[in-house]
Amino acid sequence: MKWLKTFAFELKGMRTRPDKWCAAFELSLRDGAIYWFRQLPKQTRRKWKLLFQAFINYYCTQYKQSPVARYYAATRERKEYICDYLNRLNGYARNARLQVEKALRDAKDHVEQFLLTCGDDRHMPDLGRLRLNDIRELEEVLVSLLKEKERLIARGATQQFRYEWDSYCRGDARSRSEGRSEQDRSNRR
């Protein structure tokens, strides 16, 4: 917290607009804080008030907690993407000095912790059956699941468009043929 106050004081002395502070703030970050910064939404990275609040929420409000307690207390936020939550949980694990990169007991526990706290009921049955051993495998599976979901959505949208177009064309053709038959009947009379 002291570092952040000093940083803000120095930039106020330079008389620059607060939104310009974000670039200097990014350059001053080290180690896990860089990864934390990169996973933030663009709007948060560009607006000083949002960035300041996000920094306080992430680093200062849980300052009294040990890194291990913060890791086990982490849950996915309501609108947070599942991959962003995984990155955040990985950062907590690094700060807690857990060996999640290698296929050790900590790595398996980390995967289980993610599955328990991700809050995504759609992916849980699929991921739970795979018995993943480390976080790299989990990341690969998540990426493939999300790509598959995007493909299905895209294909569903095009198929829905096709069905709507077909029904439009069929309805249009029927009305034309009905119109012709009525014209033929009137011409015959």
XYZ file of N, CA and C in Angstrom:
567
model
N 0.833 -1.191 0.000
C 0.000 0.000 0.000
C 0.877 1.254 0.000
N 1.967 1.182 0.756
C 2.871 2.316 0.824
C 3.481 2.586 -0.554
N 3.842 1.515 -1.257
C 4.410 1.652 -2.600
C 3.424 2.352 -3.536
N 2.160 1.984 -3.446
C 1.140 2.565 -4.314
C 0.938 4.054 -4.015
N 0.933 4.415 -2.748
C 0.783 5.826 -2.377
C 1.979 6.646 -2.868
N 3.179 6.094 -2.740
C 4.380 6.777 -3.221
C 4.324 6.955 -4.733
N 3.893 5.917 -5.419
C 3.770 5.960 -6.875
C 2.801 7.068 -7.298
N 1.633 7.114 -6.684
C 0.627 8.127 -7.021
C 1.137 9.533 -6.694
N 1.837 9.688 -5.569
C 2.366 10.994 -5.175
C 3.382 11.503 -6.199
N 4.264 10.610 -6.655
C 5.275 11.007 -7.639
C 4.629 11.421 -8.961
N 3.612 10.704 -9.386
C 2.973 11.041 -10.656
C 2.116 12.304 -10.555
N 1.577 12.578 -9.373
C 0.849 13.837 -9.196
C 1.806 15.013 -9.341
N 3.027 14.839 -8.858
C 4.040 15.889 -8.970
C 4.439 16.159 -10.408
N 4.277 15.183 -11.278
C 4.623 15.356 -12.697
C 3.515 16.072 -13.462
N 2.357 16.247 -12.835
C 1.211 16.954 -13.416
C 0.726 16.313 -14.720
N 0.649 15.012 -14.716
C 0.061 14.307 -15.861
C -1.338 13.859 -15.479
N -2.145 13.619 -16.505
C -3.510 13.157 -16.248
C -3.461 11.754 -15.641
N -4.386 11.456 -14.724
C -4.377 10.142 -14.073
C -4.474 8.955 -15.036
N -5.179 9.096 -16.158
C -5.290 7.967 -17.078
C -3.962 7.662 -17.768
N -3.039 8.624 -17.781
C -1.704 8.394 -18.353
C -0.805 7.628 -17.376
N -1.228 7.519 -16.124
C -0.431 6.832 -15.124
C -0.410 5.322 -15.349
N -1.405 4.812 -16.053
C -1.546 3.359 -16.214
C -0.337 2.740 -16.908
N 0.209 3.418 -17.917
C 1.375 2.887 -18.630
C 2.586 2.834 -17.701
N 2.795 3.890 -16.921
C 3.908 3.901 -15.969
C 3.712 2.838 -14.893
N 2.478 2.658 -14.488
C 2.167 1.643 -13.480
C 2.519 0.249 -13.999
N 2.153 -0.029 -15.251
C 2.449 -1.337 -15.841
C 3.956 -1.581 -15.890
N 4.715 -0.559 -16.254
C 6.167 -0.713 -16.359
C 6.836 -0.922 -15.004
N 6.188 -0.501 -13.944
C 6.787 -0.641 -12.616
C 6.460 -1.979 -11.948
N 5.623 -2.792 -12.563
C 5.235 -4.072 -11.959
C 6.317 -5.129 -12.158
N 6.369 -6.074 -11.255
C 7.354 -7.154 -11.311
C 6.670 -8.497 -11.052
N 7.305 -9.577 -11.483
C 6.931 -10.971 -11.208
C 5.445 -11.260 -11.445
N 4.752 -11.746 -10.406
C 3.356 -12.151 -10.543
C 2.409 -10.995 -10.819
N 2.815 -9.784 -10.444
C 1.959 -8.619 -10.671
C 1.800 -8.329 -12.163
N 2.802 -8.668 -12.947
C 2.701 -8.466 -14.402
C 1.603 -9.358 -14.959
N 1.579 -10.622 -14.522
C 0.541 -11.551 -14.985
C -0.833 -11.097 -14.520
N -0.904 -10.594 -13.291
C -2.171 -10.074 -12.779
C -2.650 -8.922 -13.664
N -1.740 -8.010 -14.003
C -2.104 -6.844 -14.809
C -2.589 -7.262 -16.193
N -1.924 -8.220 -16.806
C -2.269 -8.640 -18.170
C -3.631 -9.306 -18.260
N -4.091 -9.917 -17.190
C -5.392 -10.587 -17.243
C -6.557 -9.644 -16.958
N -6.265 -8.395 -16.630
C -7.328 -7.416 -16.387
C -8.003 -7.026 -17.698
N -9.272 -6.644 -17.644
C -9.939 -6.147 -18.859
C -9.259 -4.868 -19.364
N -9.365 -4.599 -20.658
C -8.702 -3.432 -21.257
C -9.137 -2.127 -20.604
N -10.416 -2.015 -20.326
C -10.912 -0.774 -19.732
C -10.262 -0.540 -18.371
N -10.093 -1.600 -17.597
C -9.464 -1.471 -16.287
C -7.999 -1.091 -16.437
N -7.324 -1.645 -17.432
C -5.908 -1.332 -17.646
C -5.701 0.107 -18.109
N -6.710 0.741 -18.671
C -6.554 2.080 -19.245
C -7.077 3.204 -18.359
N -7.905 2.901 -17.375
C -8.477 3.937 -16.508
C -7.882 3.796 -15.107
N -7.286 4.886 -14.633
C -6.555 4.836 -13.386
C -7.442 4.476 -12.199
N -8.640 5.031 -12.110
C -9.507 4.734 -10.964
C -9.834 3.244 -10.900
N -10.148 2.654 -12.050
C -10.459 1.223 -12.083
C -9.229 0.387 -11.759
N -8.077 0.787 -12.305
C -6.835 0.055 -12.055
C -6.441 0.145 -10.586
N -6.551 1.329 -10.021
C -6.229 1.537 -8.614
C -7.118 0.660 -7.726
N -8.416 0.656 -8.024
C -9.362 -0.142 -7.237
C -9.086 -1.637 -7.389
N -8.778 -2.072 -8.601
C -8.480 -3.489 -8.831
C -7.217 -3.903 -8.083
N -6.211 -3.029 -8.068
C -4.971 -3.323 -7.346
C -5.235 -3.446 -5.855
N -6.009 -2.517 -5.321
C -6.348 -2.552 -3.890
C -7.107 -3.838 -3.564
N -8.102 -4.172 -4.407
C -8.901 -5.376 -4.157
C -8.051 -6.633 -4.189
N -7.125 -6.694 -5.117
C -6.349 -7.920 -5.297
C -5.222 -8.044 -4.283
N -4.491 -6.959 -4.042
C -3.297 -7.053 -3.216
C -3.473 -6.548 -1.791
N -4.301 -5.553 -1.573
C -4.323 -4.912 -0.260
C -5.439 -5.393 0.657
N -6.619 -5.708 0.133
C -7.703 -6.117 1.028
C -7.437 -7.482 1.627
N -6.718 -8.302 0.905
C -6.406 -9.629 1.426
C -4.983 -9.678 1.977
N -4.459 -8.507 2.314
C -3.077 -8.408 2.761
C -2.838 -9.186 4.049
N -3.856 -9.232 4.905
C -3.704 -9.910 6.185
C -3.771 -11.426 6.045
N -4.323 -11.900 4.928
C -4.393 -13.342 4.702
C -3.043 -13.855 4.221
N -2.751 -15.072 4.595
C -1.549 -15.690 4.045
C -1.823 -16.058 2.589
N -0.790 -16.198 1.777
C -1.007 -16.574 0.374
C -1.742 -17.908 0.222
N -1.500 -18.836 1.128
C -2.178 -20.135 1.059
C -3.666 -19.967 1.358
N -3.995 -19.152 2.371
C -5.403 -18.909 2.698
C -6.106 -18.191 1.548
N -5.420 -17.252 0.897
C -5.995 -16.548 -0.242
C -6.255 -17.522 -1.391
N -5.339 -18.460 -1.584
C -5.494 -19.458 -2.647
C -6.732 -20.320 -2.403
N -6.894 -20.804 -1.177
C -8.024 -21.684 -0.880
C -9.349 -20.929 -0.743
N -9.294 -19.621 -0.531
C -10.521 -18.829 -0.425
C -10.977 -18.276 -1.778
N -10.184 -18.449 -2.808
C -10.505 -17.883 -4.126
C -11.713 -18.576 -4.737
N -12.586 -17.779 -5.320
C -13.720 -18.296 -6.089
C -13.850 -17.453 -7.348
N -14.520 -18.002 -8.310
C -14.703 -17.309 -9.583
C -15.757 -16.222 -9.418
N -15.456 -15.039 -9.924
C -16.409 -13.940 -9.862
C -17.509 -14.151 -10.884
N -18.596 -13.442 -10.728
C -19.800 -13.691 -11.523
C -19.579 -13.573 -13.026
N -18.945 -12.524 -13.484
C -18.782 -12.308 -14.922
C -17.364 -12.608 -15.398
N -16.597 -13.295 -14.601
C -15.209 -13.588 -14.949
C -15.147 -14.781 -15.897
N -14.369 -14.639 -16.950
C -14.185 -15.755 -17.872
C -13.437 -16.873 -17.167
N -13.702 -18.093 -17.581
C -13.120 -19.249 -16.905
C -11.599 -19.267 -17.050
N -11.084 -18.837 -18.197
C -9.629 -18.801 -18.394
C -8.987 -17.711 -17.526
N -9.668 -16.586 -17.356
C -9.150 -15.529 -16.483
C -9.108 -16.005 -15.036
N -10.133 -16.744 -14.636
C -10.126 -17.283 -13.278
C -8.976 -18.269 -13.097
N -8.735 -19.092 -14.098
C -7.620 -20.040 -14.019
C -6.294 -19.301 -13.887
N -6.107 -18.223 -14.640
C -4.875 -17.425 -14.519
C -4.739 -16.826 -13.124
N -5.850 -16.325 -12.584
C -5.811 -15.735 -11.242
C -5.479 -16.788 -10.196
N -6.100 -17.956 -10.329
C -5.828 -19.038 -9.381
C -4.375 -19.503 -9.490
N -3.845 -19.532 -10.710
C -2.432 -19.881 -10.890
C -1.527 -18.864 -10.198
N -1.892 -17.585 -10.278
C -1.124 -16.549 -9.586
C -1.158 -16.729 -8.077
N -2.332 -17.038 -7.550
C -2.432 -17.316 -6.112
C -1.564 -18.513 -5.730
N -1.558 -19.537 -6.573
C -0.753 -20.731 -6.289
C 0.737 -20.389 -6.302
N 1.160 -19.554 -7.254
C 2.570 -19.146 -7.300
C 2.941 -18.375 -6.043
N 2.058 -17.460 -5.621
C 2.331 -16.683 -4.408
C 2.372 -17.576 -3.173
N 1.588 -18.659 -3.192
C 1.576 -19.594 -2.064
C 2.722 -20.596 -2.154
N 3.519 -20.494 -3.215
C 4.667 -21.368 -3.460
C 4.277 -22.839 -3.594
N 3.153 -23.067 -4.261
C 2.728 -24.436 -4.557
C 3.351 -24.864 -5.880
N 3.760 -26.106 -5.965
C 4.383 -26.637 -7.184
C 3.304 -27.149 -8.127
N 2.617 -26.238 -8.811
C 1.503 -26.635 -9.673
C 1.934 -26.882 -11.109
N 3.154 -26.522 -11.463
C 3.616 -26.689 -12.836
C 4.000 -28.132 -13.134
N 4.490 -28.826 -12.151
C 4.941 -30.199 -12.363
C 3.843 -31.169 -11.949
N 3.940 -32.388 -12.418
C 2.919 -33.399 -12.110
C 3.170 -33.989 -10.721
N 3.032 -33.197 -9.711
C 3.182 -33.644 -8.326
C 1.814 -33.650 -7.654
N 1.816 -33.948 -6.388
C 0.566 -33.954 -5.624
C -0.077 -32.564 -5.622
N 0.747 -31.522 -5.482
C 0.216 -30.152 -5.504
C -0.479 -29.844 -6.823
N 0.062 -30.369 -7.918
C -0.536 -30.110 -9.232
C -1.922 -30.731 -9.324
N -2.063 -31.952 -8.836
C -3.371 -32.612 -8.855
C -4.362 -31.880 -7.951
N -3.892 -31.481 -6.779
C -4.747 -30.734 -5.857
C -5.168 -29.393 -6.457
N -4.272 -28.783 -7.210
C -4.577 -27.501 -7.852
C -5.690 -27.677 -8.885
N -5.623 -28.744 -9.662
C -6.672 -29.020 -10.649
C -8.003 -29.246 -9.936
N -7.979 -30.011 -8.846
C -9.207 -30.254 -8.076
C -9.752 -28.957 -7.489
N -8.858 -28.109 -6.978
C -9.285 -26.827 -6.413
C -9.959 -25.972 -7.481
N -9.389 -25.964 -8.670
C -9.996 -25.210 -9.768
C -11.378 -25.756 -10.093
N -11.493 -27.068 -10.211
C -12.780 -27.676 -10.566
C -13.844 -27.407 -9.504
N -13.434 -27.386 -8.242
C -14.388 -27.133 -7.160
C -14.854 -25.681 -7.122
N -13.973 -24.760 -7.470
C -14.293 -23.345 -7.284
C -14.623 -22.599 -8.566
N -14.548 -23.257 -9.715
C -14.773 -22.518 -10.972
C -16.235 -22.129 -11.145
N -17.166 -22.880 -10.564
C -18.573 -22.505 -10.628
C -19.197 -22.656 -11.994
N -18.612 -23.453 -12.862
C -19.151 -23.655 -14.206
C -19.730 -25.063 -14.284
N -21.025 -25.170 -14.071
C -21.670 -26.479 -14.023
C -21.734 -27.159 -15.380
N -21.617 -26.385 -16.448
C -21.672 -26.991 -17.788
C -20.416 -27.802 -18.090
N -19.250 -27.318 -17.639
C -17.997 -27.998 -17.952
C -17.572 -28.995 -16.877
N -18.133 -28.898 -15.692
C -17.707 -29.755 -14.583
C -17.788 -31.247 -14.890
N -18.903 -31.772 -15.396
C -18.952 -33.220 -15.655
C -17.892 -33.672 -16.660
N -17.670 -32.871 -17.699
C -16.672 -33.232 -18.705
C -15.268 -33.226 -18.115
N -14.951 -32.200 -17.355
C -13.607 -32.068 -16.804
C -13.360 -33.043 -15.659
N -14.376 -33.329 -14.877
C -14.220 -34.244 -13.746
C -13.897 -35.665 -14.169
N -14.442 -36.097 -15.289
C -14.204 -37.465 -15.757
C -12.813 -37.668 -16.333
N -12.145 -36.598 -16.737
C -10.860 -36.734 -17.423
C -9.699 -37.082 -16.501
N -9.835 -36.827 -15.216
C -8.779 -37.104 -14.233
C -7.452 -36.481 -14.661
N -7.459 -35.199 -14.762
C -6.286 -34.460 -15.214
C -5.233 -34.410 -14.118
N -3.964 -34.503 -14.511
C -2.880 -34.559 -13.535
C -2.213 -33.222 -13.255
N -2.217 -32.334 -14.228
C -1.598 -31.037 -13.977
C -2.344 -29.930 -14.718
N -1.914 -28.726 -14.440
C -2.638 -27.557 -14.919
C -2.493 -27.365 -16.421
N -1.394 -27.808 -16.992
C -1.201 -27.688 -18.450
C -2.248 -28.511 -19.195
N -2.488 -29.736 -18.724
C -3.524 -30.573 -19.339
C -4.890 -29.898 -19.223
N -5.159 -29.335 -18.061
C -6.431 -28.646 -17.840
C -6.580 -27.458 -18.790
N -5.511 -26.678 -18.948
C -5.564 -25.533 -19.864
C -5.857 -25.982 -21.290
N -5.195 -27.058 -21.731
C -5.417 -27.563 -23.092
C -6.862 -28.006 -23.283
N -7.401 -28.724 -22.298
C -8.778 -29.206 -22.395
C -9.753 -28.033 -22.387
N -9.505 -27.043 -21.519
C -10.382 -25.871 -21.467
C -10.392 -25.119 -22.793
N -9.224 -24.924 -23.350
C -9.145 -24.208 -24.628
C -9.898 -24.973 -25.709
N -9.723 -26.294 -25.748
C -10.429 -27.078 -26.772
C -11.942 -27.052 -26.545
N -12.385 -27.108 -25.285
C -13.819 -27.031 -24.996
C -14.404 -25.683 -25.420
N -13.678 -24.612 -25.128
C -14.172 -23.287 -25.493
C -14.200 -23.100 -27.010
N -13.188 -23.635 -27.705
C -13.196 -23.552 -29.173
C -14.358 -24.345 -29.749
N -14.614 -25.529 -29.181
C -15.731 -26.354 -29.648
C -17.053 -25.628 -29.432
N -17.174 -24.985 -28.275
C -18.394 -24.239 -27.977
C -18.591 -23.101 -28.979
N -17.496 -22.388 -29.297
C -17.588 -21.303 -30.275
C -17.996 -21.836 -31.641
N -17.423 -22.999 -32.023
C -17.784 -23.595 -33.312
C -19.253 -23.973 -33.345
N -19.738 -24.558 -32.252
C -21.146 -24.949 -32.198
C -22.065 -23.737 -32.268
N -21.673 -22.693 -31.579
C -22.479 -21.475 -31.611
C -22.480 -20.900 -33.021
N -21.311 -20.862 -33.643
C -21.231 -20.319 -35.004
C -22.029 -21.185 -35.976
N -21.888 -22.505 -35.851
C -22.621 -23.398 -36.742
C -24.114 -23.304 -36.466
N -24.489 -23.231 -35.199
C -25.901 -23.094 -34.845
C -26.487 -21.812 -35.395
N -25.714 -20.747 -35.359
C -26.196 -19.469 -35.888
C -26.369 -19.551 -37.399
N -25.425 -20.199 -38.089
C -25.562 -20.299 -39.547
C -26.691 -21.239 -39.912
N -26.839 -22.332 -39.153
C -27.944 -23.243 -39.446
C -29.275 -22.562 -39.169
N -29.338 -21.820 -38.084
C -30.570 -21.104 -37.766
C -30.870 -20.103 -38.875
N -29.824 -19.441 -39.361
C -30.003 -18.495 -40.455
C -30.509 -19.225 -41.699
N -29.922 -20.407 -41.970
C -30.367 -21.180 -43.131
C -31.830 -21.571 -42.991
N -32.205 -22.053 -41.800
C -33.594 -22.470 -41.596
C -34.545 -21.288 -41.763
N -34.152 -20.155 -41.213
C -34.997 -18.974 -41.368
C -35.087 -18.582 -42.837
N -33.963 -18.659 -43.552
C -33.955 -18.305 -44.965
C -34.796 -19.292 -45.760
N -34.650 -20.600 -45.451
C -35.438 -21.613 -46.153
C -36.924 -21.396 -45.916
N -37.281 -21.141 -44.680
C -38.702 -20.946 -44.396
C -39.207 -19.679 -45.074
N -38.342 -18.684 -45.132
C -38.742 -17.456 -45.821
C -38.935 -17.739 -47.308
N -37.981 -18.459 -47.900
C -38.081 -18.751 -49.337
C -39.273 -19.649 -49.623
N -39.460 -20.669 -48.788
C -40.587 -21.575 -49.015
C -41.906 -20.827 -48.905
N -42.010 -20.004 -47.882
C -43.244 -19.241 -47.704
C -43.455 -18.286 -48.860
N -42.362 -17.701 -49.301
C -42.452 -16.773 -50.421
C -42.858 -17.513 -51.689
N -42.293 -18.710 -51.898
C -42.624 -19.492 -53.097
C -44.079 -19.938 -53.048
N -44.549 -20.322 -51.873
C -45.948 -20.745 -51.751
C -46.880 -19.593 -52.083
N -46.546 -18.432 -51.557
C -47.436 -17.300 -51.820
C -47.421 -16.954 -53.302
N -46.241 -17.111 -53.932
C -46.180 -16.854 -55.372
C -46.990 -17.887 -56.140
N -46.861 -19.165 -55.761
C -47.589 -20.212 -56.488
C -49.087 -20.087 -56.244
N -49.455 -19.717 -55.007
C -50.875 -19.512 -54.738
C -51.397 -18.334 -55.544
N -50.582 -17.303 -55.646
C -50.979 -16.141 -56.435
C -51.136 -16.504 -57.900
N -50.249 -17.341 -58.401
C -50.334 -17.762 -59.793
C -51.571 -18.608 -60.036
N -51.842 -19.514 -59.111
C -53.006 -20.376 -59.322
C -54.293 -19.553 -59.317
N -54.349 -18.526 -58.472
C -55.526 -17.662 -58.471
C -55.617 -16.877 -59.775
N -54.450 -16.435 -60.274
C -54.454 -15.715 -61.552
C -54.872 -16.647 -62.688
N -54.353 -17.885 -62.654
C -54.723 -18.858 -63.688
C -56.226 -19.114 -63.664
N -56.780 -19.251 -62.480
C -58.218 -19.498 -62.355
C -59.008 -18.318 -62.912
N -58.578 -17.109 -62.597
C -59.312 -15.936 -63.083
C -59.158 -15.785 -64.596
N -57.980 -16.162 -65.139
C -57.775 -16.084 -66.589
C -58.598 -17.141 -67.327
N -58.790 -18.292 -66.704
C -59.539 -19.371 -67.326
C -61.016 -19.020 -67.417
N -61.505 -18.257 -66.520
C -62.927 -17.929 -66.478
C -63.249 -16.946 -67.487
